[in-house]
Amino acid sequence: MSLNRELAARFKTMATVLQLLGESGFKVNANLKVADVLDQLVEDVSTIDDATSIDGIGKGSATKIKEYIETGKMADYDALIEQIPSGLLDVLKVQGLGPKTVQRLWKEANVVDLTTLQEAIDDGRLLALPRMGQKTIDNIKDSLEFIQSSSGRTNIGVAIPIAESLVSQLSNLQGVTQCEFAGSLRRGCETIGDIDILLSTSEPETAIEYFCSMPNVTKVLVAGDTKCSVRIEEGMQCDLRVIDEEQYGAALLYFTGSKSHNVFMREVAIKQGRRLNEYGLFKDDSKDSTPPQSRGIEPIAAQCEDSIYEALNLAWTPPELREENSLDGDGIPSLITASDVKCDLHCHTTASDGTMSIEELAEEGIKRGYHTIAVTDHSQTQAQANGLSPERLVKHIKAIRNVNEQYSEITVLAGSEVDILPDGTLDYEDALLEALDIVVASPHAALKQNPDEATARLCKAIEHPNVHIIGHPTGRIIQKRAGLEPDMIQLFEAAVKHNTALELNAHSLRLDLRDWHIRSAVKHGVSIAINTDAHRPTDFEQLRFGIATARRGGLEPKSCINCFNANELSKWLNQKR
DNA sequence: GCCGTTTTCGGCCCGACTGTTTTCAGTCG
Protein backbone atom coordinates (compact mmCIF):
# COMPACT_ATOMS: atom_id res chain seq x y z
CA MET A 1 0.00 0.00 0.00
CA SER A 2 1.27 3.45 -0.80
CA LEU A 3 2.08 5.94 1.92
CA ASN A 4 -0.94 8.11 1.08
CA ARG A 5 -3.25 5.15 1.38
CA GLU A 6 -1.63 3.93 4.60
CA LEU A 7 -2.11 7.34 6.15
CA ALA A 8 -5.65 7.64 4.84
CA ALA A 9 -6.52 4.29 6.45
CA ARG A 10 -5.11 5.52 9.77
CA PHE A 11 -7.11 8.73 9.74
CA LYS A 12 -10.23 6.81 8.83
CA THR A 13 -9.69 4.43 11.72
CA MET A 14 -9.04 7.33 14.08
CA ALA A 15 -12.33 8.90 12.99
CA THR A 16 -14.19 5.67 13.73
CA VAL A 17 -12.58 5.25 17.13
CA LEU A 18 -13.32 8.88 18.03
CA GLN A 19 -16.94 8.19 17.10
CA LEU A 20 -17.06 5.16 19.37
CA LEU A 21 -15.52 7.16 22.18
CA GLY A 22 -18.30 9.70 21.83
CA GLU A 23 -16.12 12.56 20.59
CA SER A 24 -17.63 15.49 18.72
CA GLY A 25 -18.98 14.66 15.30
CA PHE A 26 -17.08 17.60 13.88
CA LYS A 27 -13.81 16.14 15.01
CA VAL A 28 -14.83 12.82 13.47
CA ASN A 29 -15.72 14.52 10.19
CA ALA A 30 -12.48 16.47 10.16
CA ASN A 31 -10.51 13.23 10.42
CA LEU A 32 -12.63 11.61 7.72
CA LYS A 33 -11.97 14.55 5.47
CA VAL A 34 -8.21 14.24 5.98
CA ALA A 35 -8.52 10.54 5.08
CA ASP A 36 -10.49 11.43 1.97
CA VAL A 37 -8.02 14.06 0.84
CA LEU A 38 -5.04 11.73 1.33
CA ASP A 39 -6.82 8.94 -0.52
CA GLN A 40 -7.29 11.17 -3.57
CA LEU A 41 -3.85 12.76 -3.48
CA VAL A 42 -1.71 11.85 -6.48
CA GLU A 43 1.58 13.26 -5.22
CA ASP A 44 3.28 11.22 -2.53
CA VAL A 45 2.47 13.21 0.62
CA SER A 46 6.09 12.89 1.77
CA THR A 47 7.15 15.05 -1.18
CA ILE A 48 4.96 17.91 0.03
CA ASP A 49 6.81 20.26 2.35
CA ASP A 50 3.86 21.60 4.27
CA ALA A 51 0.80 19.36 4.40
CA THR A 52 -1.34 22.22 5.76
CA SER A 53 -1.17 23.69 2.26
CA ILE A 54 -3.67 20.98 1.32
CA ASP A 55 -7.29 21.98 1.91
CA GLY A 56 -8.76 19.98 4.79
CA ILE A 57 -5.46 19.22 6.47
CA GLY A 58 -4.74 21.44 9.44
CA LYS A 59 -1.87 21.77 11.86
CA GLY A 60 -2.82 18.78 14.00
CA SER A 61 -3.10 16.31 11.14
CA ALA A 62 0.00 17.68 9.42
CA THR A 63 2.03 16.98 12.57
CA LYS A 64 0.71 13.41 12.69
CA ILE A 65 1.50 12.90 9.01
CA LYS A 66 5.04 14.23 9.47
CA GLU A 67 5.59 11.99 12.49
CA TYR A 68 4.46 8.94 10.50
CA ILE A 69 6.69 9.79 7.54
CA GLU A 70 9.72 10.28 9.76
CA THR A 71 9.27 7.49 12.29
CA GLY A 72 6.73 5.08 10.77
CA LYS A 73 4.67 5.59 13.91
CA MET A 74 1.78 7.80 14.95
CA ALA A 75 1.52 8.14 18.73
CA ASP A 76 -2.02 9.58 18.74
CA TYR A 77 -3.25 6.75 16.54
CA ASP A 78 -1.66 4.10 18.77
CA ALA A 79 -3.10 5.74 21.88
CA LEU A 80 -6.57 5.85 20.33
CA ILE A 81 -6.83 2.28 19.12
CA GLU A 82 -5.68 1.06 22.52
CA GLN A 83 -8.82 2.49 24.02
CA ILE A 84 -11.23 0.13 22.28
CA PRO A 85 -11.27 -3.56 21.36
CA SER A 86 -10.22 -3.82 17.72
CA GLY A 87 -13.23 -5.94 16.74
CA LEU A 88 -15.58 -3.14 17.75
CA LEU A 89 -14.82 -1.38 14.47
CA ASP A 90 -16.47 -4.30 12.64
CA VAL A 91 -19.54 -4.06 14.86
CA LEU A 92 -20.00 -0.47 13.74
CA LYS A 93 -20.29 -1.69 10.16
CA VAL A 94 -23.51 -3.53 11.00
CA GLN A 95 -26.36 -1.58 9.46
CA GLY A 96 -28.59 -0.06 12.10
CA LEU A 97 -25.84 0.04 14.69
CA GLY A 98 -24.38 3.48 15.15
CA PRO A 99 -21.70 4.74 17.51
CA LYS A 100 -24.08 5.32 20.44
CA THR A 101 -25.52 1.82 20.33
CA VAL A 102 -22.18 0.10 19.75
CA GLN A 103 -20.76 1.94 22.74
CA ARG A 104 -23.65 0.68 24.87
CA LEU A 105 -23.30 -2.87 23.57
CA TRP A 106 -19.63 -2.78 24.49
CA LYS A 107 -19.95 -1.25 27.95
CA GLU A 108 -23.21 -2.86 29.01
CA ALA A 109 -23.19 -6.23 27.26
CA ASN A 110 -19.47 -6.95 26.75
CA VAL A 111 -19.77 -7.00 22.96
CA VAL A 112 -16.25 -6.61 21.54
CA ASP A 113 -16.58 -8.03 18.00
CA LEU A 114 -19.04 -9.66 15.61
CA THR A 115 -18.72 -13.04 17.35
CA THR A 116 -19.57 -11.71 20.81
CA LEU A 117 -22.39 -9.69 19.24
CA GLN A 118 -23.88 -12.93 17.92
CA GLU A 119 -23.40 -14.56 21.34
CA ALA A 120 -25.08 -11.64 23.09
CA ILE A 121 -28.05 -12.01 20.76
CA ASP A 122 -28.24 -15.76 21.26
CA ASP A 123 -28.06 -15.74 25.07
CA GLY A 124 -30.55 -12.90 25.48
CA ARG A 125 -28.08 -10.38 26.92
CA LEU A 126 -29.06 -7.87 24.26
CA LEU A 127 -32.79 -8.12 24.81
CA ALA A 128 -32.23 -7.33 28.48
CA LEU A 129 -30.79 -3.90 27.66
CA PRO A 130 -33.06 -0.85 27.87
CA ARG A 131 -34.39 0.46 24.54
CA MET A 132 -33.54 -2.85 22.90
CA GLY A 133 -36.65 -4.64 21.69
CA GLN A 134 -37.17 -7.79 19.66
CA LYS A 135 -37.60 -5.86 16.40
CA THR A 136 -34.27 -4.10 16.82
CA ILE A 137 -32.59 -7.41 17.57
CA ASP A 138 -34.17 -9.05 14.52
CA ASN A 139 -32.81 -6.21 12.39
CA ILE A 140 -29.33 -6.61 13.85
CA LYS A 141 -29.50 -10.38 13.21
CA ASP A 142 -30.47 -9.76 9.62
CA SER A 143 -27.71 -7.18 9.07
CA LEU A 144 -25.19 -9.58 10.57
CA GLU A 145 -26.22 -12.29 8.12
CA PHE A 146 -26.02 -9.79 5.28
CA ILE A 147 -22.50 -8.71 6.26
CA GLN A 148 -21.35 -12.31 6.27
CA SER A 149 -22.81 -13.03 2.85
CA SER A 150 -21.97 -9.80 1.06
CA SER A 151 -18.76 -8.38 -0.30
CA GLY A 152 -19.76 -4.78 0.31
CA ARG A 153 -19.65 -2.46 -2.64
CA THR A 154 -20.84 -3.36 -6.13
CA ASN A 155 -19.00 -2.64 -9.37
CA ILE A 156 -20.56 -0.02 -11.63
CA GLY A 157 -20.62 -2.59 -14.45
CA VAL A 158 -22.97 -4.77 -12.40
CA ALA A 159 -24.99 -1.95 -10.86
CA ILE A 160 -25.80 0.12 -13.95
CA PRO A 161 -27.79 -2.58 -15.78
CA ILE A 162 -29.77 -3.34 -12.60
CA ALA A 163 -30.45 0.36 -12.00
CA GLU A 164 -31.52 0.87 -15.61
CA SER A 165 -33.85 -2.08 -15.44
CA LEU A 166 -35.43 -0.73 -12.23
CA VAL A 167 -35.84 2.72 -13.78
CA SER A 168 -37.42 1.25 -16.88
CA GLN A 169 -39.88 -0.87 -14.85
CA LEU A 170 -40.86 2.05 -12.64
CA SER A 171 -41.16 4.45 -15.58
CA ASN A 172 -43.80 2.20 -17.08
CA LEU A 173 -46.05 2.44 -14.03
CA GLN A 174 -49.21 4.47 -14.34
CA GLY A 175 -48.86 8.06 -13.19
CA VAL A 176 -45.06 8.18 -13.31
CA THR A 177 -43.77 11.36 -14.96
CA GLN A 178 -40.07 11.29 -14.09
CA CYS A 179 -37.73 8.56 -12.92
CA GLU A 180 -33.96 8.20 -12.84
CA PHE A 181 -31.15 6.97 -10.65
CA ALA A 182 -29.11 9.37 -8.56
CA GLY A 183 -26.40 8.84 -5.95
CA SER A 184 -22.90 7.56 -6.61
CA LEU A 185 -24.15 5.77 -9.71
CA ARG A 186 -25.11 9.08 -11.33
CA ARG A 187 -21.74 10.47 -10.30
CA GLY A 188 -20.12 7.58 -12.18
CA CYS A 189 -18.25 6.06 -9.22
CA GLU A 190 -16.44 2.81 -10.01
CA THR A 191 -18.17 0.98 -7.17
CA ILE A 192 -21.40 1.83 -5.41
CA GLY A 193 -22.93 1.02 -2.04
CA ASP A 194 -26.56 1.20 -3.06
CA ILE A 195 -28.87 2.28 -5.86
CA ASP A 196 -30.86 5.48 -5.33
CA ILE A 197 -33.89 6.00 -7.52
CA LEU A 198 -35.98 9.15 -7.73
CA LEU A 199 -39.48 9.19 -9.04
CA SER A 200 -42.34 11.64 -9.59
CA THR A 201 -45.80 10.24 -9.87
CA SER A 202 -49.44 11.04 -9.41
CA GLU A 203 -49.85 7.65 -7.74
CA PRO A 204 -47.19 7.32 -5.01
CA GLU A 205 -48.79 4.31 -3.33
CA THR A 206 -48.71 2.32 -6.56
CA ALA A 207 -45.02 3.05 -7.05
CA ILE A 208 -44.03 2.19 -3.49
CA GLU A 209 -46.12 -0.95 -3.47
CA TYR A 210 -44.63 -2.07 -6.78
CA PHE A 211 -41.07 -1.32 -5.61
CA CYS A 212 -41.46 -3.28 -2.37
CA SER A 213 -42.96 -6.30 -4.09
CA MET A 214 -40.69 -6.67 -7.12
CA PRO A 215 -39.72 -10.34 -7.63
CA ASN A 216 -36.04 -9.80 -6.83
CA VAL A 217 -36.71 -8.05 -3.49
CA THR A 218 -35.47 -10.18 -0.60
CA LYS A 219 -36.28 -7.81 2.23
CA VAL A 220 -38.08 -4.53 2.75
CA LEU A 221 -35.88 -2.46 5.03
CA VAL A 222 -37.85 0.78 5.22
CA ALA A 223 -41.24 1.66 3.81
CA GLY A 224 -42.65 5.14 4.36
CA ASP A 225 -44.82 7.51 2.37
CA THR A 226 -42.01 9.13 0.42
CA LYS A 227 -39.09 6.78 0.80
CA CYS A 228 -38.55 3.08 0.90
CA SER A 229 -35.53 0.81 0.89
CA VAL A 230 -35.29 -2.78 -0.17
CA ARG A 231 -32.56 -5.35 -0.45
CA ILE A 232 -32.48 -7.23 -3.73
CA GLU A 233 -31.24 -10.68 -4.71
CA GLU A 234 -28.09 -9.26 -6.21
CA GLY A 235 -27.09 -8.28 -2.67
CA MET A 236 -27.57 -4.55 -3.00
CA GLN A 237 -29.76 -2.08 -1.23
CA CYS A 238 -32.05 0.02 -3.42
CA ASP A 239 -33.73 3.18 -2.20
CA LEU A 240 -36.75 4.74 -3.82
CA ARG A 241 -37.73 8.36 -3.17
CA VAL A 242 -41.06 9.69 -4.29
CA ILE A 243 -40.75 13.36 -5.15
CA ASP A 244 -43.22 16.14 -5.99
CA GLU A 245 -42.64 17.21 -9.55
CA GLU A 246 -42.15 20.85 -8.51
CA GLN A 247 -39.32 19.79 -6.20
CA TYR A 248 -37.70 17.24 -8.46
CA GLY A 249 -34.54 19.26 -9.16
CA ALA A 250 -33.85 19.95 -5.50
CA ALA A 251 -34.30 16.27 -4.69
CA LEU A 252 -32.14 15.15 -7.62
CA LEU A 253 -29.40 17.52 -6.50
CA TYR A 254 -29.64 16.34 -2.94
CA PHE A 255 -29.75 12.61 -3.66
CA THR A 256 -26.99 12.78 -6.24
CA GLY A 257 -24.58 14.12 -3.65
CA SER A 258 -21.81 13.75 -2.90
CA LYS A 259 -22.23 14.49 0.73
CA SER A 260 -19.45 17.04 0.58
CA HIS A 261 -20.99 18.70 -2.48
CA ASN A 262 -24.28 18.99 -0.60
CA VAL A 263 -22.52 20.55 2.36
CA PHE A 264 -20.75 22.95 0.01
CA MET A 265 -24.00 23.97 -1.70
CA ARG A 266 -25.79 24.49 1.59
CA GLU A 267 -22.98 26.59 2.96
CA VAL A 268 -23.11 28.79 -0.12
CA ALA A 269 -26.86 29.14 0.42
CA ILE A 270 -26.46 30.09 4.07
CA LYS A 271 -23.90 32.79 3.21
CA GLN A 272 -26.51 34.29 0.90
CA GLY A 273 -29.18 34.30 3.61
CA ARG A 274 -30.85 31.29 2.10
CA ARG A 275 -31.46 27.71 2.96
CA LEU A 276 -31.13 24.69 0.70
CA ASN A 277 -32.69 21.33 1.38
CA GLU A 278 -34.10 18.46 -0.64
CA TYR A 279 -37.32 20.46 -1.20
CA GLY A 280 -35.77 23.55 -2.69
CA LEU A 281 -33.78 26.71 -2.22
CA PHE A 282 -35.53 29.12 0.14
CA LYS A 283 -34.99 32.70 1.21
CA ASP A 284 -34.61 32.11 4.92
CA ASP A 285 -32.06 33.68 7.23
CA SER A 286 -33.96 32.87 10.41
CA LYS A 287 -32.60 30.47 12.97
CA ASP A 288 -35.93 28.67 13.06
CA SER A 289 -35.28 24.95 13.03
CA THR A 290 -38.62 24.23 11.39
CA PRO A 291 -37.95 23.56 7.70
CA PRO A 292 -38.85 26.59 5.54
CA GLN A 293 -41.28 24.61 3.38
CA SER A 294 -43.23 23.75 6.55
CA ARG A 295 -43.51 27.47 7.37
CA GLY A 296 -45.24 28.27 4.11
CA ILE A 297 -42.14 29.78 2.48
CA GLU A 298 -42.16 29.34 -1.30
CA PRO A 299 -38.89 28.16 -2.85
CA ILE A 300 -36.79 30.44 -5.07
CA ALA A 301 -35.79 27.41 -7.13
CA ALA A 302 -36.66 23.74 -6.89
CA GLN A 303 -37.94 22.21 -10.11
CA CYS A 304 -34.67 21.67 -11.90
CA GLU A 305 -31.07 21.42 -10.84
CA ASP A 306 -29.68 24.19 -13.02
CA SER A 307 -32.16 26.72 -11.65
CA ILE A 308 -30.77 26.09 -8.17
CA TYR A 309 -27.15 26.48 -9.27
CA GLU A 310 -28.12 29.59 -11.17
CA ALA A 311 -29.96 31.12 -8.21
CA LEU A 312 -26.85 30.51 -6.10
CA ASN A 313 -24.64 32.14 -8.75
CA LEU A 314 -22.87 28.86 -9.42
CA ALA A 315 -22.25 27.07 -12.68
CA TRP A 316 -24.19 23.83 -13.08
CA THR A 317 -21.78 21.07 -12.13
CA PRO A 318 -21.87 17.72 -13.93
CA PRO A 319 -22.59 14.94 -11.41
CA GLU A 320 -19.18 13.37 -12.03
CA LEU A 321 -17.50 16.49 -10.66
CA ARG A 322 -19.56 16.73 -7.49
CA GLU A 323 -16.87 15.25 -5.27
CA GLU A 324 -14.56 16.68 -2.69
CA ASN A 325 -11.63 18.30 -4.53
CA SER A 326 -13.11 17.68 -7.99
CA LEU A 327 -12.92 21.32 -8.99
CA ASP A 328 -9.87 23.49 -8.67
CA GLY A 329 -11.31 26.90 -9.38
CA ASP A 330 -10.60 26.96 -13.12
CA GLY A 331 -14.30 26.69 -13.91
CA ILE A 332 -16.21 23.68 -15.18
CA PRO A 333 -14.35 21.81 -17.95
CA SER A 334 -16.18 20.81 -21.15
CA LEU A 335 -16.22 17.15 -20.25
CA ILE A 336 -15.83 14.39 -22.78
CA THR A 337 -18.93 12.41 -23.81
CA ALA A 338 -19.21 8.99 -25.43
CA SER A 339 -20.17 10.59 -28.74
CA ASP A 340 -16.81 12.40 -28.86
CA VAL A 341 -15.03 9.04 -29.17
CA LYS A 342 -14.22 8.23 -32.80
CA CYS A 343 -11.99 5.18 -32.57
CA ASP A 344 -10.96 2.26 -30.39
CA LEU A 345 -7.24 1.60 -30.25
CA HIS A 346 -7.08 -1.55 -28.14
CA CYS A 347 -9.05 -4.61 -29.29
CA HIS A 348 -8.47 -8.36 -29.52
CA THR A 349 -9.35 -10.98 -32.11
CA THR A 350 -9.40 -14.76 -32.26
CA ALA A 351 -5.69 -14.60 -33.05
CA SER A 352 -5.12 -14.29 -29.29
CA ASP A 353 -7.93 -14.45 -26.71
CA GLY A 354 -10.75 -12.54 -28.42
CA THR A 355 -13.90 -14.01 -29.97
CA MET A 356 -14.07 -11.76 -33.04
CA SER A 357 -12.36 -12.15 -36.38
CA ILE A 358 -10.57 -9.12 -37.83
CA GLU A 359 -13.56 -8.56 -40.13
CA GLU A 360 -16.03 -8.77 -37.27
CA LEU A 361 -13.97 -6.25 -35.35
CA ALA A 362 -14.02 -3.89 -38.34
CA GLU A 363 -17.80 -4.31 -38.64
CA GLU A 364 -18.25 -3.48 -34.94
CA GLY A 365 -16.18 -0.35 -35.44
CA ILE A 366 -18.27 0.71 -38.44
CA LYS A 367 -21.46 0.06 -36.49
CA ARG A 368 -20.27 2.57 -33.91
CA GLY A 369 -19.28 5.16 -36.45
CA TYR A 370 -15.55 4.88 -35.75
CA HIS A 371 -13.06 6.06 -38.34
CA THR A 372 -10.37 3.71 -37.00
CA ILE A 373 -10.08 0.49 -35.06
CA ALA A 374 -6.84 -1.09 -33.91
CA VAL A 375 -6.21 -4.82 -33.76
CA THR A 376 -3.93 -5.30 -30.77
CA ASP A 377 -3.61 -8.93 -29.88
CA HIS A 378 -1.43 -10.20 -27.06
CA SER A 379 2.31 -10.76 -27.43
CA GLN A 380 4.25 -14.00 -27.05
CA THR A 381 4.75 -14.01 -23.25
CA GLN A 382 1.00 -14.09 -22.73
CA ALA A 383 0.85 -17.80 -23.49
CA GLN A 384 -2.37 -18.32 -21.51
CA ALA A 385 -4.00 -15.70 -23.74
CA ASN A 386 -2.64 -17.35 -26.88
CA GLY A 387 -0.12 -14.54 -27.34
CA LEU A 388 1.40 -14.31 -30.82
CA SER A 389 4.93 -15.47 -31.57
CA PRO A 390 6.91 -13.08 -33.82
CA GLU A 391 6.21 -15.37 -36.77
CA ARG A 392 2.47 -15.42 -36.10
CA LEU A 393 2.45 -11.65 -35.64
CA VAL A 394 4.07 -11.14 -39.06
CA LYS A 395 1.30 -13.23 -40.66
CA HIS A 396 -1.33 -11.45 -38.57
CA ILE A 397 -0.11 -8.05 -39.78
CA LYS A 398 -0.57 -9.22 -43.37
CA ALA A 399 -4.07 -10.50 -42.59
CA ILE A 400 -5.01 -7.18 -40.97
CA ARG A 401 -3.70 -5.21 -43.94
CA ASN A 402 -5.77 -7.39 -46.25
CA VAL A 403 -8.91 -6.74 -44.26
CA ASN A 404 -8.11 -3.03 -44.19
CA GLU A 405 -8.07 -3.09 -48.01
CA GLN A 406 -11.65 -4.39 -48.01
CA TYR A 407 -13.14 -1.46 -46.09
CA SER A 408 -13.40 2.12 -47.20
CA GLU A 409 -15.48 3.22 -44.18
CA ILE A 410 -12.91 2.41 -41.52
CA THR A 411 -9.17 2.12 -41.09
CA VAL A 412 -8.08 -1.12 -39.47
CA LEU A 413 -4.72 -0.65 -37.82
CA ALA A 414 -2.23 -3.48 -37.40
CA GLY A 415 -1.11 -3.30 -33.81
CA SER A 416 -0.12 -5.29 -30.79
CA GLU A 417 -0.72 -5.21 -27.08
CA VAL A 418 2.85 -5.98 -26.29
CA ASP A 419 3.81 -6.99 -22.76
CA ILE A 420 6.00 -4.71 -20.71
CA LEU A 421 8.28 -7.28 -19.11
CA PRO A 422 9.24 -6.81 -15.44
CA ASP A 423 12.47 -5.01 -16.37
CA GLY A 424 10.68 -2.59 -18.68
CA THR A 425 11.79 -4.18 -21.94
CA LEU A 426 9.14 -5.15 -24.47
CA ASP A 427 8.05 -8.59 -25.55
CA TYR A 428 9.06 -8.16 -29.25
CA GLU A 429 12.20 -6.94 -30.99
CA ASP A 430 12.20 -3.28 -32.04
CA ALA A 431 12.21 -4.16 -35.73
CA LEU A 432 8.94 -6.02 -35.39
CA LEU A 433 7.37 -3.20 -33.37
CA GLU A 434 8.39 -0.76 -36.08
CA ALA A 435 6.40 -2.75 -38.62
CA LEU A 436 3.20 -2.12 -36.67
CA ASP A 437 0.86 0.86 -37.10
CA ILE A 438 0.24 1.11 -33.40
CA VAL A 439 1.83 -0.31 -30.25
CA VAL A 440 -0.01 -0.54 -26.97
CA ALA A 441 2.43 -1.62 -24.26
CA SER A 442 0.85 -3.07 -21.11
CA PRO A 443 1.99 -4.68 -17.88
CA HIS A 444 0.36 -8.09 -17.26
CA ALA A 445 2.72 -9.93 -14.93
CA ALA A 446 4.91 -9.04 -11.95
CA LEU A 447 2.20 -6.71 -10.70
CA LYS A 448 3.41 -6.88 -7.12
CA GLN A 449 6.67 -5.13 -7.94
CA ASN A 450 7.75 -2.44 -5.52
CA PRO A 451 6.91 1.15 -6.52
CA ASP A 452 10.45 2.08 -7.56
CA GLU A 453 10.78 -0.90 -9.88
CA ALA A 454 7.29 -0.28 -11.25
CA THR A 455 8.12 3.36 -11.97
CA ALA A 456 11.34 2.45 -13.76
CA ARG A 457 9.59 -0.31 -15.69
CA LEU A 458 6.74 1.85 -16.93
CA CYS A 459 8.95 4.88 -17.66
CA LYS A 460 11.19 2.70 -19.79
CA ALA A 461 8.18 1.63 -21.85
CA ILE A 462 6.93 5.22 -22.10
CA GLU A 463 10.33 6.31 -23.42
CA HIS A 464 10.48 3.53 -26.01
CA PRO A 465 10.36 5.20 -29.44
CA ASN A 466 7.87 2.66 -30.86
CA VAL A 467 5.31 2.77 -28.07
CA HIS A 468 2.18 4.86 -28.64
CA ILE A 469 0.06 3.98 -25.63
CA ILE A 470 0.64 2.43 -22.23
CA GLY A 471 -2.31 0.06 -21.71
CA HIS A 472 -3.94 -0.21 -18.24
CA PRO A 473 -0.83 1.26 -16.63
CA THR A 474 -1.23 -0.16 -13.11
CA GLY A 475 -2.87 -3.47 -13.98
CA ARG A 476 -5.25 -3.17 -11.07
CA ILE A 477 -8.51 -5.11 -10.99
CA ILE A 478 -11.16 -3.35 -8.95
CA GLN A 479 -11.72 -5.01 -5.56
CA LYS A 480 -9.44 -7.90 -6.56
CA ARG A 481 -5.90 -6.75 -7.28
CA ALA A 482 -4.12 -3.57 -6.26
CA GLY A 483 -1.74 -3.64 -9.23
CA LEU A 484 1.40 -1.56 -9.58
CA GLU A 485 1.83 1.61 -7.54
CA PRO A 486 4.33 3.63 -9.53
CA ASP A 487 5.16 7.28 -8.92
CA MET A 488 2.44 8.67 -11.16
CA ILE A 489 3.94 12.13 -11.43
CA GLN A 490 7.11 10.66 -12.94
CA LEU A 491 4.99 8.69 -15.39
CA PHE A 492 3.04 11.79 -16.39
CA GLU A 493 6.19 13.83 -16.94
CA ALA A 494 7.76 11.09 -19.04
CA ALA A 495 4.54 10.64 -21.03
CA VAL A 496 4.42 14.34 -21.88
CA LYS A 497 8.11 14.43 -22.78
CA HIS A 498 7.90 11.43 -25.12
CA ASN A 499 4.37 12.12 -26.37
CA THR A 500 3.17 8.70 -25.26
CA ALA A 501 -0.50 8.38 -24.34
CA LEU A 502 -1.64 6.69 -21.17
CA GLU A 503 -4.71 4.53 -21.38
CA LEU A 504 -7.86 4.73 -19.39
CA ASN A 505 -8.95 1.14 -19.90
CA ALA A 506 -12.74 1.35 -20.00
CA HIS A 507 -13.50 -2.14 -18.77
CA SER A 508 -15.61 -1.79 -15.65
CA LEU A 509 -13.29 -4.06 -13.69
CA ARG A 510 -10.18 -2.10 -14.68
CA LEU A 511 -10.89 1.64 -15.04
CA ASP A 512 -7.15 2.04 -15.06
CA LEU A 513 -6.02 4.87 -14.99
CA ARG A 514 -8.39 5.86 -12.23
CA ASP A 515 -10.41 9.06 -11.94
CA TRP A 516 -7.94 10.88 -9.71
CA HIS A 517 -5.03 9.78 -11.89
CA ILE A 518 -6.79 11.36 -14.86
CA ARG A 519 -7.31 14.63 -12.95
CA SER A 520 -3.60 14.91 -12.31
CA ALA A 521 -2.59 13.63 -15.77
CA VAL A 522 -4.76 16.29 -17.41
CA LYS A 523 -3.04 19.00 -15.38
CA HIS A 524 0.33 17.69 -16.50
CA GLY A 525 -0.77 17.77 -20.14
CA VAL A 526 -0.73 14.01 -20.72
CA SER A 527 -2.60 12.62 -23.74
CA ILE A 528 -5.17 10.05 -22.63
CA ALA A 529 -6.47 7.10 -24.64
CA ILE A 530 -9.84 5.59 -23.69
CA ASN A 531 -10.07 2.06 -25.07
CA THR A 532 -12.42 -0.81 -24.35
CA ASP A 533 -9.87 -3.62 -24.66
CA ALA A 534 -12.73 -5.44 -26.43
CA HIS A 535 -12.50 -9.22 -26.55
CA ARG A 536 -16.12 -9.73 -27.67
CA PRO A 537 -18.71 -7.49 -29.33
CA THR A 538 -20.52 -6.59 -26.09
CA ASP A 539 -17.26 -5.26 -24.63
CA PHE A 540 -17.64 -2.12 -26.73
CA GLU A 541 -20.50 -1.19 -24.40
CA GLN A 542 -17.93 -0.80 -21.64
CA LEU A 543 -16.93 2.52 -23.16
CA ARG A 544 -19.50 4.28 -20.98
CA PHE A 545 -17.62 3.30 -17.83
CA GLY A 546 -14.38 4.69 -19.21
CA ILE A 547 -16.20 7.88 -20.14
CA ALA A 548 -17.69 8.16 -16.65
CA THR A 549 -14.26 7.76 -15.09
CA ALA A 550 -12.72 10.23 -17.55
CA ARG A 551 -15.41 12.78 -16.72
CA ARG A 552 -14.74 12.29 -13.02
CA GLY A 553 -11.15 13.15 -13.83
CA GLY A 554 -12.19 16.30 -15.70
CA LEU A 555 -11.07 15.03 -19.12
CA GLU A 556 -11.90 17.17 -22.14
CA PRO A 557 -12.03 15.76 -25.70
CA LYS A 558 -8.95 17.75 -26.70
CA SER A 559 -6.80 15.68 -24.30
CA CYS A 560 -8.11 12.33 -25.56
CA ILE A 561 -6.57 10.80 -28.67
CA ASN A 562 -9.73 8.77 -29.33
CA CYS A 563 -11.49 12.05 -30.09
CA PHE A 564 -9.03 12.97 -32.86
CA ASN A 565 -10.34 12.83 -36.40
CA ALA A 566 -8.73 10.34 -38.77
CA ASN A 567 -6.09 12.77 -40.01
CA GLU A 568 -5.14 14.00 -36.57
CA LEU A 569 -4.86 10.44 -35.30
CA SER A 570 -2.78 9.31 -38.25
CA LYS A 571 -0.46 12.26 -37.79
CA TRP A 572 -0.16 11.58 -34.08
CA LEU A 573 0.64 7.89 -34.66
CA ASN A 574 3.22 8.72 -37.30
CA GLN A 575 5.17 10.94 -34.94
CA LYS A 576 6.53 7.73 -33.53
CA ARG A 577 7.49 6.33 -36.92
C1' DG B 1 -10.08 19.03 14.05
C1' DC B 2 -10.58 22.75 10.51
C1' DC B 3 -11.54 27.26 8.91
C1' DG B 4 -12.26 32.64 7.96
C1' DT B 5 -15.43 38.19 1.64
C1' DT B 6 -18.94 39.68 8.97
C1' DT B 7 -15.17 35.35 12.46
C1' DT B 8 -8.35 33.53 15.15
C1' DC B 9 -13.52 31.96 18.34
C1' DG B 10 -17.40 29.80 17.47
C1' DG B 11 -19.39 27.81 14.30
C1' DC B 12 -19.65 23.29 11.48
C1' DC B 13 -26.25 20.55 6.35
C1' DC B 14 -30.79 18.67 6.86
C1' DG B 15 -34.82 15.69 6.89
C1' DA B 16 -37.22 10.75 6.87
C1' DC B 17 -37.97 6.67 9.18
C1' DT B 18 -37.84 3.29 13.02
C1' DG B 19 -38.45 1.46 17.46
C1' DT B 20 -39.51 2.01 21.83
C1' DT B 21 -40.92 5.65 23.51
C1' DT B 22 -45.49 8.59 25.79
C1' DT B 23 -42.13 12.99 23.06
C1' DC B 24 -37.71 11.45 21.02
C1' DA B 25 -32.97 9.42 20.33
C1' DG B 26 -30.51 7.05 17.01
C1' DT B 27 -29.39 5.97 12.41
C1' DC B 28 -29.11 6.70 7.66
C1' DG B 29 -28.26 9.00 3.43
mmCIF file of C-alpha atoms in Angstrom, chain A residues 86 134 143 154 232 245 272 275 277 279 301 344 428 464 555 572:
data_model
loop_
_atom_site.group_PDB
_atom_site.id
_atom_site.type_symbol
_atom_site.label_atom_id
_atom_site.label_comp_id
_atom_site.label_asym_id
_atom_site.label_seq_id
_atom_site.Cartn_x
_atom_site.Cartn_y
_atom_site.Cartn_z
ATOM 1 C CA SER A 86 -10.217 -3.816 17.716
ATOM 2 C CA GLN A 134 -37.167 -7.791 19.655
ATOM 3 C CA SER A 143 -27.711 -7.184 9.069
ATOM 4 C CA THR A 154 -20.837 -3.360 -6.134
ATOM 5 C CA ILE A 232 -32.483 -7.232 -3.729
ATOM 6 C CA GLU A 245 -42.638 17.213 -9.548
ATOM 7 C CA GLN A 272 -26.510 34.290 0.900
ATOM 8 C CA ARG A 275 -31.458 27.713 2.956
ATOM 9 C CA ASN A 277 -32.690 21.325 1.380
ATOM 10 C CA TYR A 279 -37.317 20.457 -1.200
ATOM 11 C CA ALA A 301 -35.787 27.408 -7.134
ATOM 12 C CA ASP A 344 -10.958 2.261 -30.389
ATOM 13 C CA TYR A 428 9.057 -8.163 -29.252
ATOM 14 C CA HIS A 464 10.483 3.528 -26.008
ATOM 15 C CA LEU A 555 -11.069 15.028 -19.117
ATOM 16 C CA TRP A 572 -0.158 11.579 -34.078
#
